[in-house]
Short mmCIF file of C-alpha atoms in Angstrom, two decimals:
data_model
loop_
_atom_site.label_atom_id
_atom_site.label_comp_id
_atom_site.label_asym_id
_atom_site.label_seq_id
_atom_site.Cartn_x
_atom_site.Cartn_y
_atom_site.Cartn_z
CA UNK A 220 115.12 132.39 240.90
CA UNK A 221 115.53 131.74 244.71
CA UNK A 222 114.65 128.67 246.45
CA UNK A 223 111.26 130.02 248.21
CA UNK A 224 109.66 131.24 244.85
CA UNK A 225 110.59 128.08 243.08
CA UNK A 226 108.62 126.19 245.91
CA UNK A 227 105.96 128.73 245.89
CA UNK A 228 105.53 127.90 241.62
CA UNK A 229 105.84 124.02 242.36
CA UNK A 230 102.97 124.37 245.06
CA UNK A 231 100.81 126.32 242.54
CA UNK A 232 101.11 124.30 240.20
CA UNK A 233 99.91 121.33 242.63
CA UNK A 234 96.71 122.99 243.90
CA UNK A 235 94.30 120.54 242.49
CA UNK A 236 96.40 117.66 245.04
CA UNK A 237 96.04 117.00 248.12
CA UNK A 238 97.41 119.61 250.74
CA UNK A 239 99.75 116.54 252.30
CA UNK A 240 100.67 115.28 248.27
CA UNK A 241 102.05 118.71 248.14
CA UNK A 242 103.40 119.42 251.22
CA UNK A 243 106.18 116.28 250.87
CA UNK A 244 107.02 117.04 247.65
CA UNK A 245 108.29 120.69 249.12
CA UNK A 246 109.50 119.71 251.82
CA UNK A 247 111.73 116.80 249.04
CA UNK A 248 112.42 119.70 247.26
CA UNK A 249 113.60 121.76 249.49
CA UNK A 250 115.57 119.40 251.27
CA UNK A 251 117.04 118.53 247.88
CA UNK A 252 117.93 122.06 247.20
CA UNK A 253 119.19 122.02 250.62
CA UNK A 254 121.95 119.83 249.90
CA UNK A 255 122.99 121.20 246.91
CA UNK A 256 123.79 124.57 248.37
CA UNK A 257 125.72 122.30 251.50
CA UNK A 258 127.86 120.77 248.77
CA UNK A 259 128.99 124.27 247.67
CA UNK A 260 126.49 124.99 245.05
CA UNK A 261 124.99 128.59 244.68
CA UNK A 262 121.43 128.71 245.39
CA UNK A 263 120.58 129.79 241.86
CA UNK A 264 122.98 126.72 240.22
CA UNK A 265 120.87 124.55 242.51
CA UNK A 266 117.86 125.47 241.69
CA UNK A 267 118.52 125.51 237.85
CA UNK A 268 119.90 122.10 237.78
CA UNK A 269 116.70 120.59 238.82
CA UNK A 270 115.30 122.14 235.62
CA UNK A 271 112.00 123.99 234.33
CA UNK A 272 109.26 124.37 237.42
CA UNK A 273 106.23 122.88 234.65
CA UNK A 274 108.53 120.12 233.81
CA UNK A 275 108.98 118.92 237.55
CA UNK A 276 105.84 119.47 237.99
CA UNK A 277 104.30 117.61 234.91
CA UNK A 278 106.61 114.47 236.15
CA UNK A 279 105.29 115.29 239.88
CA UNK A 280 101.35 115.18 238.17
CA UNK A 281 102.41 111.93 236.58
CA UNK A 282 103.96 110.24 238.89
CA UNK A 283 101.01 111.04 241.55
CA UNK A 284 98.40 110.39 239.19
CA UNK A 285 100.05 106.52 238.37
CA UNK A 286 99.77 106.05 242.61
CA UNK A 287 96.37 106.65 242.38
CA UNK A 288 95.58 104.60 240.05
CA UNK A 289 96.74 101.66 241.91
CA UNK A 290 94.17 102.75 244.67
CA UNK A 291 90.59 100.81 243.97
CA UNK A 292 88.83 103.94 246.46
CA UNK A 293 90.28 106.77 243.80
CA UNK A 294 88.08 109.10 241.48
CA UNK A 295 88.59 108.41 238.18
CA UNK A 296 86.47 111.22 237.21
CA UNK A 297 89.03 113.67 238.84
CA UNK A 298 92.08 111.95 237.63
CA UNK A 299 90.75 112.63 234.59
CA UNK A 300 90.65 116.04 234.76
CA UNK A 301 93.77 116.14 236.09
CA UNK A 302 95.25 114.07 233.34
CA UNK A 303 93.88 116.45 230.71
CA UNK A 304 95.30 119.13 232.50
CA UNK A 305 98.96 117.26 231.94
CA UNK A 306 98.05 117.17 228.08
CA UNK A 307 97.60 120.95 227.42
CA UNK A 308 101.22 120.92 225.87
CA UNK A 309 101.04 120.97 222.04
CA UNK A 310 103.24 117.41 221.64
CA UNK A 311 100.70 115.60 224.23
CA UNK A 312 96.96 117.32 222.96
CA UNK A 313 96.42 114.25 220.49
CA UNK A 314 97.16 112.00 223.37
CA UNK A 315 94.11 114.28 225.23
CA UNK A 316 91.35 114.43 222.90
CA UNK A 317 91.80 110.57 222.25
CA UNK A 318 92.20 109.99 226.06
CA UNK A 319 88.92 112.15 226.55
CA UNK A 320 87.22 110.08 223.68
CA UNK A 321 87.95 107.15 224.78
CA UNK A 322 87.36 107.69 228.40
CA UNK A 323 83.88 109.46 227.61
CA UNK A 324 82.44 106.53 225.64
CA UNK A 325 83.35 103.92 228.19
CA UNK A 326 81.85 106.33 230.92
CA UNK A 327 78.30 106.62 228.69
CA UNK A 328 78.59 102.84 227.89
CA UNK A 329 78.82 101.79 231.75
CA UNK A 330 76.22 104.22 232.43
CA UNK A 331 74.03 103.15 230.29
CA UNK A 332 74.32 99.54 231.23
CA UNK A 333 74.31 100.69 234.93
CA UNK A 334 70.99 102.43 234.32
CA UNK A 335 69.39 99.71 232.12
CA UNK A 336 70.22 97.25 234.54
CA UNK A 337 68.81 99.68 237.69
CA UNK A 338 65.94 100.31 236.02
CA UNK A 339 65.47 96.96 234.85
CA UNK A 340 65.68 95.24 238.66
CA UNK A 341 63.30 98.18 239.98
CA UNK A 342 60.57 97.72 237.68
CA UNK A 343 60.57 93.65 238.45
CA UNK A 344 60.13 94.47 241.85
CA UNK A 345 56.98 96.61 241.12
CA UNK A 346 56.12 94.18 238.36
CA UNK A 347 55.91 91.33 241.22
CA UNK A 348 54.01 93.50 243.60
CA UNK A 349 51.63 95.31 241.75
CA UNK A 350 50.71 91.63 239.61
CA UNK A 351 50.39 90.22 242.94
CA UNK A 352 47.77 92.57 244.28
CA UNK A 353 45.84 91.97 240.99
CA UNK A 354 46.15 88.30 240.82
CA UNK A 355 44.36 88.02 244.53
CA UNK A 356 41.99 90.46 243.17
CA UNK A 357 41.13 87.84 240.87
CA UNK A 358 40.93 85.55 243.32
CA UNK A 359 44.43 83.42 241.38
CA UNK A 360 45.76 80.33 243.37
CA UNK A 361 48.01 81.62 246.63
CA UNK A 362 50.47 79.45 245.13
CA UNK A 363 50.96 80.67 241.96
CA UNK A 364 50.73 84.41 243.37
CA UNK A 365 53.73 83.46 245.83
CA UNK A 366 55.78 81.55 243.22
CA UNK A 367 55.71 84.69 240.81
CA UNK A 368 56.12 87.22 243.56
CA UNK A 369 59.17 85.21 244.61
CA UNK A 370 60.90 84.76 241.41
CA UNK A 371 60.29 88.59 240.55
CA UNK A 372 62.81 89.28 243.88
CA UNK A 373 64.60 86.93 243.26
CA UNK A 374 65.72 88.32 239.76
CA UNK A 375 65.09 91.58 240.48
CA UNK A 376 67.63 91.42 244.01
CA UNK A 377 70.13 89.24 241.44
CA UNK A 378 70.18 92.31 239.03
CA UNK A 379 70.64 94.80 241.72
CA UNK A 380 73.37 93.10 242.65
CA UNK A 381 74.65 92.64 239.10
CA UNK A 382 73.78 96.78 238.92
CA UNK A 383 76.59 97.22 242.06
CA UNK A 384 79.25 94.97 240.68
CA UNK A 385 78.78 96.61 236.67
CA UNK A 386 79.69 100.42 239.00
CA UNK A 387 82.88 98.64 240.79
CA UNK A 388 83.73 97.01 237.38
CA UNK A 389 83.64 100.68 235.81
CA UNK A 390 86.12 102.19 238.39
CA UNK A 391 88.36 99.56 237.58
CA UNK A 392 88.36 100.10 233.76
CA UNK A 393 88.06 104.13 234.13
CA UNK A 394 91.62 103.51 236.58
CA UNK A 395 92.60 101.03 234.16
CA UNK A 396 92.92 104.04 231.34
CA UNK A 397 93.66 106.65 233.77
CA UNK A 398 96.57 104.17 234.27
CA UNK A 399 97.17 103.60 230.96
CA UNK A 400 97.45 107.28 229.36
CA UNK A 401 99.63 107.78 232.28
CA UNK A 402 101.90 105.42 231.04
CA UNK A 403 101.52 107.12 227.23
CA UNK A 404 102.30 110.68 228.74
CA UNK A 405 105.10 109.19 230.17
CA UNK A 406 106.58 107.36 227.28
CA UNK A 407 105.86 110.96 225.12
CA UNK A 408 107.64 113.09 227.21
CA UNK A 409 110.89 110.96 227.55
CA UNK A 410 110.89 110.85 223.62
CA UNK A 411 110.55 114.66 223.18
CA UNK A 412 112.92 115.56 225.81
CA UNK A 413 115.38 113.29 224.53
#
């Protein structure tokens, strides 16, 4: 295999990255390859002593996916995907359908609490309105009318607010396992390939 087809296999295999993730890995590569064949190696030697093209770029996959993690502003939803896509090997599948599992069931339970929360705050904020409007209708103490109306945005703005923090919470965990089957992949392939 020459060097520009083994660069042109590593770069397909990258196409769900980003095009400047992808473009310094070649360039590493090539330079890499570069100095092999300065040092007297063959082209062909050089390239085969850096090994099978899925196997770099498994590691490369990895090894991205675990920076990403560290960053609070990344999708965990498309790390995801990408992770699964690491697992398609028969030795890591397990390691995918419990990774998928898990990560689907703390995706519905955050949801769920997200929306139950949501929905919760919005309806004491039409709560407080609309039993304000009837409460003068009834000619209620202004008092009383104010003292409800406030407390029903008062805990309604509090649970919005819990509502926002619950979705930043979630990234965190969802990174959290991204981060943390990264680490299992990891551990799995240097115990098969040993």
């Amino acid at each position: 295999m020459n060097k520009q087809k083994f660069l042109n296999e590593i770069k397909a295999n990258l196409k769900d990255f980003k095009k400047d993730e992808v473009k310094r890995i070649i360039e590493y590569y090539d330079e890499m390859i570069n100095d092999k064949i300065e040092m007297g190696i063959c082209e062909e030697d050089a390239i085969r002593s850096l090994g099978d093209v899925n196997d770099i770029t498994t590691e490369i996959k990895t090894n991205l996916l675990g920076e990403r993690s560290n960053n609070k502003a990344t999708n965990s939803l498309k790390n995801f995907l990408l992770i699964l896509g690491i697992c398609t090997s028969p030795v890591l599948l397990p390691i995918g359908i419990i990774f998928t599992v898990l990560f689907f069931l703390i995706l519905i339970l955050i949801a769920t609490l997200f929306l139950s929360i949501g929905v919760t705050s919005i309806s004491l904020f039409v709560f407080g309105i609309v039993n304000s409007i009837e409460m003068i209708m009834i000619g209620e103490n202004i008092g009383i009318i104010m003292i409800l109306l406030g407390l029903s945005f008062i805990i309604g703005s509090f649970l919005s607010y819990l509502t926002l923090q619950l979705y930043n919470v979630g990234k965190v965990i969802l990174n959290y396992i991204n981060k943390l089957f990264l680490k299992i992949i990891k551990r799995k392939r240097v115990v098969n390939n040993v």
